[in-house]
Amino acid sequence: MRVPGSGSPALTVDPDGAHDGMRTAGDRVRKRALEERDRTPDPDPYGRDHDEWNPGQGPNPGPAQSDLTVDKFFQPGGILSGRMESWEDRPGQWEMASGVAAAIGSRRHLIVEAGTGTGKTLAYLVPLVLAGIRAVISTGTKNLQEQLLRKDVPLLESLLGHKLHVALMKGRGNFLCLQKWEERVRKPMLEGTADLTDFGLIHDWASGTETGDRSELQTLRTDSRLWPQIDARRETCSGKQCEFFDRCYVTRMHQRAREADLIVVNHHLFFADLALSKDDFGAIIPHHQAVVFDEAHEIESVIGQFFGVSLGNSQLDELSRDVQGVASKAKFGSKQLDRLLKGLRTAGKNFFDLFSDMESRTTLRERSEFRRRHGKQYDSLASALEGLHSHISLVAGHSEEAEPFSNRAQSLLVTLRALMDDIDSDLADAAAGHPALSLMIDDRRENFVHWVEKRGKAVHLRATPIDVAPILAETLFQREGSALLTSATLAVDDTFDYVRGRLGMGNSNELIVAGHFDYRRQCLLYIPDNMPDPRANTYSERAAEEITRLLDLSRGRAFVLFTSYRQMTDIHKRVSSFLPYPCLMQGQGSNAALLDRFRATKNCVLFATMSFWQGVDVPGDQLSCVIVDKLPFAVPSDPVVGARIEQIRAEGGNPFQQYQIPSAVLTLKQGFGRLIRTASDRGVLALLDSRVVTKGYGRIFLKSLPDYPRTSSLDDVANFFQRPA
Ligand code: SF4
């Protein structure tokens, strides 16, 4: 197969996308020039040259605070204690803020572990504002973005006594597309009552919204069928050709970001942007002098996604549906196009059916051999994509709406060929506009693991970088400015060697700030001393007994966290019928719905796997016990984990010591971290894996955890629960 046309296609793989409607090579060149103007020589938004920027003397500390320093803000008797009613002395917060200020001042990177309750958001926001630089804050989730904007920023504004220039950036799928919405209002084309309800909700909201951000529409169902048909995703955006371009919510979001001092994004958007801007092309986050990664323990997996490549059956279906939807309206529909779309759907189904017998995550080795063995299905799909691309290219001259679909078909073809190792010089040229594809094809082929992921009916072929360190070193840490990584779980055995090595961070300042909570008073860690090895046949039965006793003492109110789905269902079956408490299990509804039910149900117990080990917050005594069945070692049978283990071994290292132990330590810290969320929380942590005391490496786990008092006696657990708070 050959890629149609020559040179770089305008690949439409931008997950958030430069909102510029690039339609011609000239447009792209102009865009690149604009981007370069925005990035280098970098006219300072505050009228100063970056080489002269002077931390602590920023433009935005407000008239009354031009001499304000971090110390004057955080020290007892300072701004924070004087103006905040609920002020508590948090030495860790002041220490962290000083560390952030020092890193920004010396333009160094910083890695800081700050325990829960430190108040780390103010600890990085204040030095950033006082430095008067433009900074990006990247959070783990959209919810945390909202919290920053709605809670932390207003608090800081009230403390400082002046407004901050802050912009929120999200992926395009979060915004309403005005063009599609106008079209939908003219021709509603609704199916069923759910669509009708959603249409009414969106209609009322759309007439008044300033931002077009779907998060304002809290009553809209998360699985609304209508929303994906009217959101501002790049694939269906006509860019500058759109009559709504100037009013478009995405255009306005970019405008606000260009005018802001603090830009709040999430890791997905940041790394999607970084992947695109590897060669200064397509980036949307304006140039900045510092970036803070909050919840930084999550970034390795996010980077893997955005510097990776994937192709799923749903992308083919979406392309077919989108073309069909626009073709008749834009007058490029025809019987031939219908035939091509039908051919694409059939070829896509036949090709992806080849993976139907595989496990949910399977390494795909010998891809060329696989392609040759299944040449009929592969060639049919490649021909179907090529045929669609060629046909739409022909009509694109008569219809502006057609061109993005031609590019999309071509982009999918290039991706398919790259993933199936059907690579030649034409393909390398065609992939040049897509950094992740180029990385995979040219630069570091051996650094990618190829695998298949199946979830329900969705099948994805994926290529994931095995080691993101060299990529991140080049794209982030070797750039000007400071990168600040913070989380409650970054250190292993009191060092950052593991995280720094995995992320390619190199030299940096570092700091471990003790949490604000009194773990010796608030917690008890229970490790039974007579448990069999978790690999023994008798383990599940004994674990079920221990869990039943613990839940009896805690009166439910517990998370029971597992490392595997199979173990979770087995123990749930053994335990739940003997418990007088409501028992929920992951998979019985969406994770969000389960969490809501857990919060609202007295004495509830939730059996869960990895999704509940982090990012879940249940303050108060509703959650009074967290039980972990096994040390959460990443399993070598997983394609990405297996490839990382093989790579370390091939380089002469010890993957268990260098990768599996430290990553399990961080996961365990996250899991246990669910229990104590406020200074008044208290409860019991239980670890049913005897290896933590019988194996030499157990010391690393115990040393890396906060200073929990420890027991192996259930009597102590009973006494703890009986003691008044
Ligand atoms: S520019 Fe037009 S088509 Fe693109 S997202 Fe905005 S409103 Fe929709």
XYZ file of C-alpha atoms and ligand atoms in Angstrom:
733
model
C 0.000 0.000 0.000
C 1.112 3.529 -0.722
C 0.005 6.611 1.080
C -1.931 8.722 -1.381
C -0.464 12.042 -2.340
C 2.959 13.206 -1.296
C 4.482 15.167 1.524
C 2.991 15.533 4.964
C -0.729 15.179 5.180
C -2.656 17.564 7.362
C -3.117 14.769 9.875
C -6.161 15.267 12.011
C -4.811 13.522 15.048
C -4.726 16.618 17.246
C -6.731 15.531 20.287
C -7.400 19.077 21.300
C -6.024 20.815 18.362
C -4.762 24.124 17.206
C -7.933 26.038 16.620
C -6.840 27.588 13.433
C -8.602 25.760 10.653
C -5.415 24.898 8.756
C -6.580 24.097 5.307
C -3.595 24.702 3.092
C 0.157 24.403 3.277
C 0.250 28.214 3.303
C -2.019 28.286 6.308
C 0.207 25.829 8.050
C 3.324 27.846 7.335
C 1.598 31.002 8.614
C 0.483 29.101 11.654
C 3.991 27.886 12.328
C 5.242 31.470 12.068
C 2.592 32.635 14.514
C 3.459 29.849 16.898
C 7.128 30.666 16.705
C 6.360 34.298 17.381
C 4.407 33.203 20.409
C 7.115 30.889 21.705
C 10.553 32.383 20.986
C 11.992 35.297 21.147
C 9.074 35.574 23.456
C 8.007 39.179 23.925
C 7.228 39.115 27.601
C 3.542 39.528 28.321
C 4.511 41.951 31.034
C 6.895 44.029 28.992
C 10.101 42.570 30.394
C 12.665 40.406 28.735
C 12.638 36.893 30.166
C 16.346 37.066 30.779
C 15.653 39.847 33.208
C 12.646 38.436 34.906
C 12.948 38.866 38.571
C 11.107 36.537 40.881
C 9.367 38.293 43.717
C 8.958 41.474 41.679
C 6.132 40.340 39.416
C 3.590 42.590 37.765
C 0.698 41.191 39.649
C 1.242 41.250 43.376
C -1.187 44.199 43.657
C -0.516 47.725 44.766
C -0.479 46.981 48.480
C 1.756 43.937 48.182
C 4.586 44.923 45.874
C 7.067 44.007 48.616
C 5.221 40.858 49.539
C 7.365 37.748 49.896
C 6.594 34.109 50.504
C 7.777 34.469 54.099
C 5.567 37.485 54.729
C 2.630 35.575 53.333
C 3.014 32.257 55.190
C 4.787 33.101 58.455
C 2.702 33.223 61.650
C 1.481 36.807 61.872
C 1.696 37.134 58.072
C -0.990 37.662 55.429
C -2.390 34.130 55.636
C -2.731 33.955 59.417
C -4.060 37.526 59.601
C -6.717 37.225 56.924
C -7.881 33.614 57.084
C -10.323 32.789 59.850
C -9.619 29.063 59.900
C -5.828 29.525 59.799
C -3.661 26.763 61.225
C 0.106 26.861 61.443
C 1.319 24.504 58.691
C 5.118 24.601 58.663
C 5.127 22.166 55.734
C 3.154 24.593 53.597
C 5.564 27.437 54.276
C 8.528 25.119 53.638
C 7.078 23.980 50.330
C 6.272 27.538 49.222
C 9.864 28.582 49.983
C 11.119 25.612 47.942
C 8.891 26.581 45.003
C 10.045 30.213 45.169
C 13.699 29.129 45.249
C 13.247 26.820 42.255
C 11.501 29.508 40.204
C 14.116 32.080 41.216
C 16.979 29.897 40.065
C 15.043 28.475 37.098
C 15.549 24.958 38.370
C 13.168 22.085 38.419
C 11.705 20.942 41.708
C 10.244 17.669 42.888
C 8.323 17.888 46.137
C 6.371 15.275 48.044
C 3.856 16.984 50.290
C 1.631 14.804 52.458
C -2.147 15.159 52.369
C -3.309 18.225 54.271
C -0.151 20.273 53.644
C -2.111 22.879 51.699
C 0.083 22.399 48.671
C -2.126 24.337 46.261
C -1.505 27.651 48.037
C 2.110 26.591 48.535
C 2.696 26.705 44.771
C 0.132 29.339 43.775
C 1.546 32.073 46.010
C 5.177 31.897 44.795
C 3.985 31.739 41.172
C 1.861 34.866 41.598
C 4.580 36.727 43.489
C 7.134 35.837 40.812
C 4.987 37.631 38.232
C 5.585 35.038 35.569
C 3.191 33.227 33.307
C 2.742 29.713 34.628
C 0.768 26.634 33.742
C -0.774 24.473 36.442
C -1.542 20.969 35.292
C -3.851 18.857 37.453
C -4.669 15.158 37.370
C -8.362 15.592 36.571
C -10.919 18.077 35.282
C -12.507 18.095 38.743
C -9.266 19.313 40.275
C -9.077 22.020 37.609
C -12.540 23.211 38.622
C -11.627 23.084 42.308
C -8.567 25.238 41.696
C -10.574 27.781 39.804
C -13.640 27.881 42.004
C -12.045 27.457 45.432
C -8.295 28.054 45.611
C -7.958 30.985 43.215
C -10.857 32.994 44.778
C -9.363 32.307 48.225
C -5.990 33.633 47.125
C -7.625 36.659 45.492
C -9.395 37.484 48.722
C -6.164 37.082 50.699
C -4.182 39.257 48.300
C -7.013 41.755 47.821
C -6.874 41.821 44.031
C -7.936 39.808 41.001
C -5.655 37.290 39.356
C -5.625 36.713 35.621
C -6.435 33.038 35.423
C -7.669 30.980 32.469
C -9.003 27.465 32.375
C -8.156 25.314 29.355
C -9.848 22.039 28.548
C -10.047 19.656 25.616
C -12.364 20.675 22.775
C -14.867 17.917 23.506
C -15.919 19.885 26.580
C -17.244 22.814 24.530
C -20.367 23.381 22.495
C -19.800 23.891 18.764
C -21.915 26.875 17.761
C -22.076 25.805 14.129
C -23.300 22.296 14.902
C -25.716 23.630 17.496
C -27.269 26.098 15.086
C -27.672 23.302 12.587
C -29.236 21.065 15.228
C -31.696 23.776 16.305
C -32.782 24.175 12.672
C -33.093 20.402 12.173
C -33.323 18.715 15.590
C -33.226 15.063 14.272
C -33.750 13.581 17.744
C -34.197 9.907 18.563
C -36.177 8.979 21.663
C -37.159 10.787 24.826
C -33.604 10.876 26.222
C -32.461 12.931 23.217
C -35.484 15.172 23.641
C -34.708 15.812 27.312
C -31.036 16.497 26.537
C -32.005 18.852 23.724
C -34.228 20.871 26.074
C -31.488 21.097 28.724
C -28.833 22.168 26.245
C -31.210 24.625 24.573
C -31.925 26.461 27.849
C -28.250 26.524 28.794
C -26.867 27.448 25.355
C -28.817 30.695 25.234
C -27.078 32.038 28.345
C -23.668 30.390 28.661
C -20.573 32.589 28.512
C -18.077 29.740 28.222
C -19.901 26.960 26.344
C -18.275 24.562 28.812
C -20.371 21.484 29.385
C -19.356 21.295 33.068
C -21.880 24.107 33.696
C -24.609 21.711 32.579
C -24.525 19.437 35.576
C -27.918 17.883 34.872
C -26.868 16.568 31.451
C -26.302 12.809 31.582
C -22.628 11.797 31.306
C -23.560 9.336 28.563
C -25.708 11.795 26.582
C -25.935 10.653 22.943
C -26.597 14.170 21.766
C -23.547 15.907 23.215
C -20.889 14.154 21.056
C -22.846 15.257 17.988
C -22.625 18.942 18.903
C -19.314 19.285 20.707
C -16.363 21.210 19.315
C -14.071 18.266 18.546
C -11.377 19.009 16.042
C -12.218 16.344 13.503
C -15.416 18.110 12.490
C -14.305 21.729 12.934
C -13.956 23.876 9.851
C -11.698 26.360 11.672
C -11.325 29.841 10.269
C -13.765 29.034 7.496
C -16.498 28.715 10.112
C -18.839 31.692 10.268
C -18.799 31.422 14.093
C -15.006 31.341 14.401
C -14.645 34.646 16.259
C -17.447 33.826 18.679
C -16.486 30.173 18.992
C -15.993 29.063 22.605
C -12.705 27.352 21.717
C -11.370 30.521 20.070
C -12.361 32.469 23.164
C -10.705 29.923 25.470
C -7.428 30.338 23.561
C -7.789 34.109 23.708
C -8.302 34.063 27.489
C -5.256 31.805 27.890
C -3.084 34.220 25.919
C -4.097 37.030 28.274
C -3.701 35.053 31.510
C -0.879 34.842 34.048
C -1.974 31.447 35.352
C -3.299 28.834 32.953
C -5.003 25.821 34.502
C -4.963 22.660 32.373
C -5.097 18.931 33.060
C -2.328 16.423 32.365
C -4.113 15.057 29.309
C -4.307 18.444 27.660
C -0.761 19.399 28.671
C 0.857 16.284 27.249
C -1.334 16.216 24.165
C -0.086 19.749 23.552
C 3.516 18.847 24.349
C 3.382 15.913 21.912
C 2.136 18.222 19.178
C 4.571 21.005 19.947
C 7.626 18.746 19.903
C 8.493 20.439 16.648
C 6.782 23.763 17.502
C 3.775 22.797 15.474
C 0.192 22.783 16.546
C 0.604 23.761 20.183
C -2.152 25.681 21.914
C -0.877 26.369 25.423
C 0.847 29.763 25.315
C 4.502 30.080 26.180
C 5.120 30.021 29.928
C 8.044 30.231 32.317
C 6.996 27.561 34.799
C 4.737 24.558 34.918
C 3.428 22.847 38.042
C 2.262 19.241 37.836
C -0.108 18.579 40.704
C -0.796 14.862 41.278
C 2.492 14.318 39.425
C 2.541 10.588 40.209
C 0.074 10.163 37.315
C 2.112 11.708 34.568
C 4.116 8.688 33.363
C 0.960 6.879 32.251
C -0.512 10.021 30.656
C 2.703 10.681 28.721
C 2.606 7.110 27.450
C -0.795 7.798 25.915
C 0.096 11.007 24.130
C 3.511 10.026 22.849
C 1.967 6.750 21.793
C -0.100 5.864 18.738
C -3.398 4.040 18.555
C -6.124 2.999 16.159
C -9.513 1.684 17.250
C -12.555 0.235 15.520
C -14.616 3.099 16.957
C -12.543 5.645 14.979
C -13.545 3.946 11.736
C -17.200 3.897 12.748
C -17.055 7.552 13.794
C -15.471 8.568 10.503
C -18.138 6.740 8.566
C -20.925 8.286 10.684
C -19.479 11.808 10.490
C -19.044 11.651 6.697
C -22.583 10.351 6.281
C -23.932 13.089 8.548
C -22.278 15.952 6.698
C -22.336 14.605 3.119
C -26.000 15.210 2.330
C -26.049 18.614 4.019
C -22.874 19.740 2.225
C -24.045 18.225 -1.060
C -21.205 15.793 -1.610
C -23.260 12.675 -0.907
C -23.600 10.077 -3.673
C -24.270 6.377 -4.226
C -20.543 5.849 -4.706
C -19.783 7.493 -1.348
C -22.413 5.284 0.312
C -20.706 2.218 -1.191
C -17.285 3.367 0.033
C -18.572 3.960 3.558
C -20.264 0.585 3.645
C -17.025 -0.990 2.403
C -15.079 0.788 5.163
C -17.436 -0.449 7.869
C -17.226 -4.041 6.584
C -13.442 -3.970 6.140
C -13.013 -2.399 9.607
C -15.162 -5.083 11.206
C -13.335 -7.922 9.428
C -9.933 -6.529 10.372
C -10.697 -5.899 14.056
C -12.445 -9.289 14.350
C -8.961 -10.784 13.898
C -8.238 -9.773 17.504
C -11.466 -11.104 19.019
C -9.867 -14.190 20.625
C -7.148 -12.235 22.379
C -7.082 -11.339 26.083
C -8.059 -7.815 27.076
C -4.404 -6.598 26.966
C -2.129 -8.626 24.704
C 1.305 -7.879 23.304
C 1.328 -7.917 19.505
C 4.634 -9.408 18.390
C 5.757 -10.121 14.809
C 3.470 -7.511 13.302
C 4.753 -7.927 9.727
C 4.131 -11.643 9.959
C 0.623 -10.991 11.347
C -0.046 -8.576 8.479
C 1.140 -11.088 5.897
C -0.898 -13.888 7.447
C -4.031 -11.733 7.384
C -3.201 -9.893 4.162
C -6.771 -10.058 2.863
C -8.306 -8.252 5.857
C -5.423 -5.793 6.151
C -5.357 -4.878 2.467
C -9.155 -4.488 2.389
C -9.099 -2.004 5.241
C -6.140 -0.081 3.829
C -7.843 0.036 0.388
C -11.130 1.169 1.927
C -9.394 4.065 3.691
C -7.413 4.975 0.609
C -10.525 4.815 -1.570
C -12.455 7.071 0.789
C -9.572 9.517 0.995
C -9.246 9.692 -2.808
C -12.971 10.061 -3.401
C -13.421 12.832 -0.843
C -10.260 14.598 -2.074
C -11.889 14.812 -5.507
C -15.064 16.390 -4.177
C -13.229 18.526 -1.598
C -12.570 21.159 -4.251
C -16.321 21.740 -4.451
C -17.094 21.413 -0.767
C -15.091 22.917 2.083
C -16.793 20.627 4.568
C -15.384 17.572 2.774
C -11.670 18.237 3.203
C -11.317 17.388 6.919
C -12.786 13.939 6.182
C -10.282 13.302 3.438
C -7.481 14.154 5.881
C -9.002 11.959 8.553
C -9.175 8.942 6.226
C -5.557 9.517 5.236
C -4.453 9.920 8.833
C -6.115 6.641 9.805
C -4.431 4.918 6.865
C -0.995 6.220 7.884
C -1.611 5.127 11.469
C -2.815 1.669 10.393
C 0.252 1.141 8.237
C 2.643 2.335 10.948
C 1.026 0.128 13.587
C 1.134 -2.915 11.315
C 4.791 -2.286 10.448
C 4.032 -1.532 6.786
C 6.651 1.180 6.651
C 8.483 2.751 3.726
C 9.935 6.167 2.965
C 6.570 7.526 1.778
C 5.032 6.635 5.079
C 7.870 8.287 6.997
C 7.235 11.487 4.993
C 3.518 11.255 5.550
C 3.992 10.863 9.310
C 6.299 13.867 9.566
C 3.543 16.171 10.833
C 2.694 13.846 13.677
C 5.461 13.698 16.294
C 4.238 10.511 18.005
C 4.091 8.637 14.692
C 7.488 9.981 13.679
C 8.966 8.927 17.005
C 7.596 5.467 16.489
C 8.691 5.146 12.883
C 12.053 6.857 12.864
C 13.679 7.839 16.077
C 13.130 5.158 18.622
C 11.380 2.160 17.138
C 12.811 -0.183 19.714
C 11.382 1.991 22.491
C 7.769 1.084 21.649
C 5.669 -1.852 22.741
C 2.848 -2.862 20.400
C -0.274 -4.314 21.917
C -3.997 -4.856 21.616
C -6.515 -3.559 24.130
C -10.116 -4.776 24.238
C -12.889 -3.273 26.311
C -16.333 -4.610 25.548
C -16.792 -4.175 21.800
C -14.005 -1.603 21.511
C -10.674 -2.867 20.145
C -7.564 -0.696 19.957
C -4.185 -1.368 18.418
C -1.682 0.579 20.464
C 2.000 1.494 20.417
C 3.234 2.868 23.750
C 6.696 4.226 24.554
C 8.416 1.821 26.944
C 10.634 4.475 28.482
C 9.275 8.011 28.447
C 12.396 9.446 30.126
C 14.304 10.400 26.939
C 11.167 11.893 25.388
C 10.333 13.956 28.420
C 13.930 15.002 29.011
C 14.016 16.424 25.497
C 10.553 17.956 25.307
C 10.140 19.266 28.833
C 13.092 19.166 31.208
C 15.716 20.506 28.821
C 13.584 23.548 28.041
C 13.913 26.921 29.679
C 11.975 27.547 32.862
C 11.023 25.481 35.860
C 9.006 22.284 36.015
C 7.627 21.613 39.479
C 6.328 18.138 40.302
C 4.248 17.641 43.396
C 2.106 14.900 44.910
C 1.621 13.093 48.209
C 3.288 10.023 46.665
C 6.571 10.560 44.860
C 9.306 9.397 47.258
C 10.387 5.792 47.752
C 12.606 5.021 50.718
C 13.068 8.774 51.235
C 14.482 9.407 47.759
C 13.118 10.523 44.389
C 15.508 8.348 42.367
C 12.704 6.207 40.965
C 10.420 9.015 39.763
C 13.321 11.086 38.459
C 14.669 8.126 36.515
C 11.290 7.145 35.064
C 10.570 10.699 33.935
C 14.078 11.689 32.778
C 14.120 14.642 35.135
C 17.875 14.823 35.729
C 19.119 17.410 38.187
C 16.542 19.205 40.253
C 15.862 20.641 43.665
C 13.936 18.277 45.900
C 11.943 18.408 49.067
C 9.925 16.026 51.244
C 7.380 17.868 53.354
C 5.741 15.942 56.177
C 1.944 15.754 56.056
C -0.107 17.946 58.333
C -1.994 15.039 59.886
C -1.182 13.313 63.149
C -1.006 9.760 61.809
C 0.104 8.340 65.158
C -3.156 9.522 66.690
C -5.480 9.181 63.709
C -4.420 5.793 62.330
C -3.574 2.209 63.098
C -1.821 -0.091 60.624
C -2.790 -3.745 61.068
C -0.588 -6.455 59.529
C -1.602 -9.954 60.692
C 1.412 -12.138 61.440
C -0.052 -15.508 60.500
C -1.136 -14.976 56.907
C 0.052 -17.475 54.261
C 2.047 -16.179 51.300
C -0.442 -14.569 48.865
C 0.582 -17.113 46.218
C -0.427 -20.070 48.458
C -3.673 -21.975 47.816
C -4.912 -21.238 51.319
C -4.491 -17.481 50.966
C -7.973 -16.533 49.699
C -9.743 -18.430 52.435
C -7.594 -16.819 55.151
C -7.925 -13.383 53.574
C -11.715 -13.764 53.548
C -11.667 -14.622 57.269
C -9.497 -11.614 58.116
C -11.633 -9.278 56.027
C -14.838 -10.518 57.679
C -13.378 -9.914 61.164
C -12.056 -6.484 60.253
C -15.362 -5.384 58.715
C -17.150 -6.624 61.794
C -14.929 -4.409 63.982
C -15.189 -1.387 61.691
C -18.952 -1.876 61.233
C -18.530 -1.786 57.470
C -17.470 1.757 56.456
C -14.596 0.311 54.443
C -12.834 0.064 51.115
C -11.442 -3.397 50.384
C -8.857 -2.849 47.646
C -7.597 -5.628 45.392
C -4.876 -5.957 42.815
C -6.912 -8.183 40.508
C -10.509 -8.405 39.343
C -10.555 -12.160 39.848
C -9.445 -11.903 43.469
C -12.020 -9.147 44.120
C -14.962 -11.211 42.831
C -13.748 -14.333 44.651
C -13.404 -12.598 48.034
C -16.640 -10.643 47.538
C -18.430 -13.966 46.982
C -16.866 -15.514 50.093
C -17.503 -12.519 52.356
C -20.545 -10.488 51.331
C -23.261 -12.968 52.290
C -21.913 -13.162 55.876
C -21.869 -9.411 56.398
C -24.794 -7.475 57.828
C -23.669 -4.421 55.830
C -24.428 -3.262 52.284
C -21.645 -4.507 49.989
C -20.890 -2.838 46.677
C -18.481 -4.164 44.098
C -16.699 -2.370 41.283
C -18.426 -3.109 37.980
C -21.950 -2.951 39.448
C -22.363 0.550 37.988
C -20.163 3.427 36.925
C -17.356 4.247 39.351
C -18.900 7.666 40.038
C -22.314 6.141 40.800
C -20.737 3.523 43.099
C -18.864 6.210 44.978
C -22.050 8.265 45.396
C -23.845 5.199 46.753
C -20.968 4.446 49.109
C -21.046 7.995 50.457
C -24.825 7.926 50.896
C -25.203 4.428 52.407
C -24.638 3.850 56.101
C -22.015 1.226 57.040
C -21.317 0.494 53.397
C -18.410 -1.651 52.131
C -16.920 -1.233 48.666
C -14.888 -4.009 47.021
C -12.776 -2.457 44.296
C -9.699 -2.786 42.104
C -7.184 -0.254 40.834
C -9.597 2.563 39.880
C -10.304 3.197 43.563
C -6.700 3.157 44.775
C -6.289 6.832 43.906
C -8.189 10.046 43.229
C -11.090 9.044 45.497
C -11.982 11.254 48.433
C -14.387 10.181 51.199
C -13.762 12.389 54.222
C -15.442 11.651 57.565
C -16.231 8.374 59.319
C -18.147 6.938 56.364
C -14.718 5.562 55.379
C -13.009 4.262 58.529
C -11.099 1.270 57.246
C -9.013 0.536 54.157
C -8.019 -3.087 53.599
C -5.420 -3.996 50.954
C -5.177 -7.648 50.008
C -1.745 -7.792 48.352
C 1.261 -5.598 47.692
C 0.300 -3.971 44.382
C 3.123 -5.224 42.167
C 2.578 -4.440 38.503
C 2.095 -7.737 36.675
C 4.675 -8.719 34.031
C 1.886 -10.214 31.877
C 0.654 -6.681 31.125
C 2.152 -5.623 27.760
C 3.521 -2.254 28.912
C 4.792 -3.498 32.273
C 6.293 -6.587 30.613
C 8.100 -4.456 28.033
C 9.506 -2.163 30.751
C 10.743 -5.169 32.712
C 12.373 -6.659 29.596
C 14.035 -3.360 28.744
C 15.559 -2.921 32.221
C 16.771 -6.517 32.156
C 18.271 -6.086 28.690
C 20.192 -3.074 29.976
C 21.672 -5.180 32.783
C 19.406 -3.853 35.530
C 17.215 -5.551 38.098
C 13.599 -4.850 37.124
C 12.158 -6.029 40.437
C 14.352 -3.676 42.466
C 14.358 -0.787 40.008
C 10.783 -0.828 38.767
C 8.332 -3.236 40.373
C 9.131 -2.496 44.033
C 9.168 1.315 43.764
C 6.054 1.472 41.609
C 4.249 -0.828 44.096
C 5.399 1.377 46.994
C 3.845 4.452 45.369
C 0.612 2.585 44.609
C 0.356 1.331 48.193
C 0.899 4.871 49.499
C -1.923 6.030 47.215
C -4.271 3.252 48.345
C -3.679 3.877 52.054
C -3.946 7.608 51.385
C -7.719 7.164 50.810
C -8.296 6.840 54.570
C -7.208 10.099 56.212
C -8.436 13.105 54.250
C -8.941 15.654 57.057
C -7.445 16.356 60.485
C -10.519 14.841 62.184
C -10.581 11.567 60.200
C -9.425 8.399 61.923
C -9.379 4.738 60.978
C -7.587 1.444 60.443
C -5.397 0.395 57.534
C -4.924 -3.324 56.999
C -2.393 -5.070 54.781
C -2.967 -8.812 54.371
C 0.275 -9.538 52.487
C 2.789 -11.248 54.791
C 5.667 -10.507 52.394
C 5.870 -6.987 53.806
C 7.348 -8.521 56.977
C 8.862 -11.785 55.721
C 10.791 -10.477 52.699
C 13.780 -8.153 52.802
C 12.146 -5.675 50.419
C 9.216 -5.265 52.846
C 11.383 -2.773 54.746
C 11.220 -0.386 51.758
C 7.410 -0.412 51.856
C 7.222 0.163 55.600
C 9.875 2.887 55.547
C 8.139 4.718 52.708
C 4.768 4.897 54.463
C 3.874 7.682 56.901
C 4.633 6.987 60.526
C 1.564 4.829 61.235
C 1.503 2.958 64.564
C 1.552 -0.766 63.759
C -0.029 -3.860 65.243
C -0.653 -7.511 64.413
C -3.398 -7.883 66.997
C -7.101 -7.692 66.227
C -7.659 -6.722 69.898
C -5.744 -3.509 69.189
C -7.977 -2.925 66.175
C -11.073 -3.458 68.350
C -9.717 -1.054 70.984
C -8.921 1.545 68.354
C -12.489 1.532 67.075
C -13.881 1.680 70.611
C -11.686 4.598 71.627
C -13.351 8.002 71.340
C -11.940 10.208 68.577
S -14.877 27.158 14.796
Fe -16.994 26.728 14.223
S -16.985 24.585 13.627
Fe -15.117 24.927 14.801
S -15.711 24.384 16.900
Fe -15.962 26.593 16.667
S -18.099 26.845 16.151
Fe -17.607 24.719 15.779
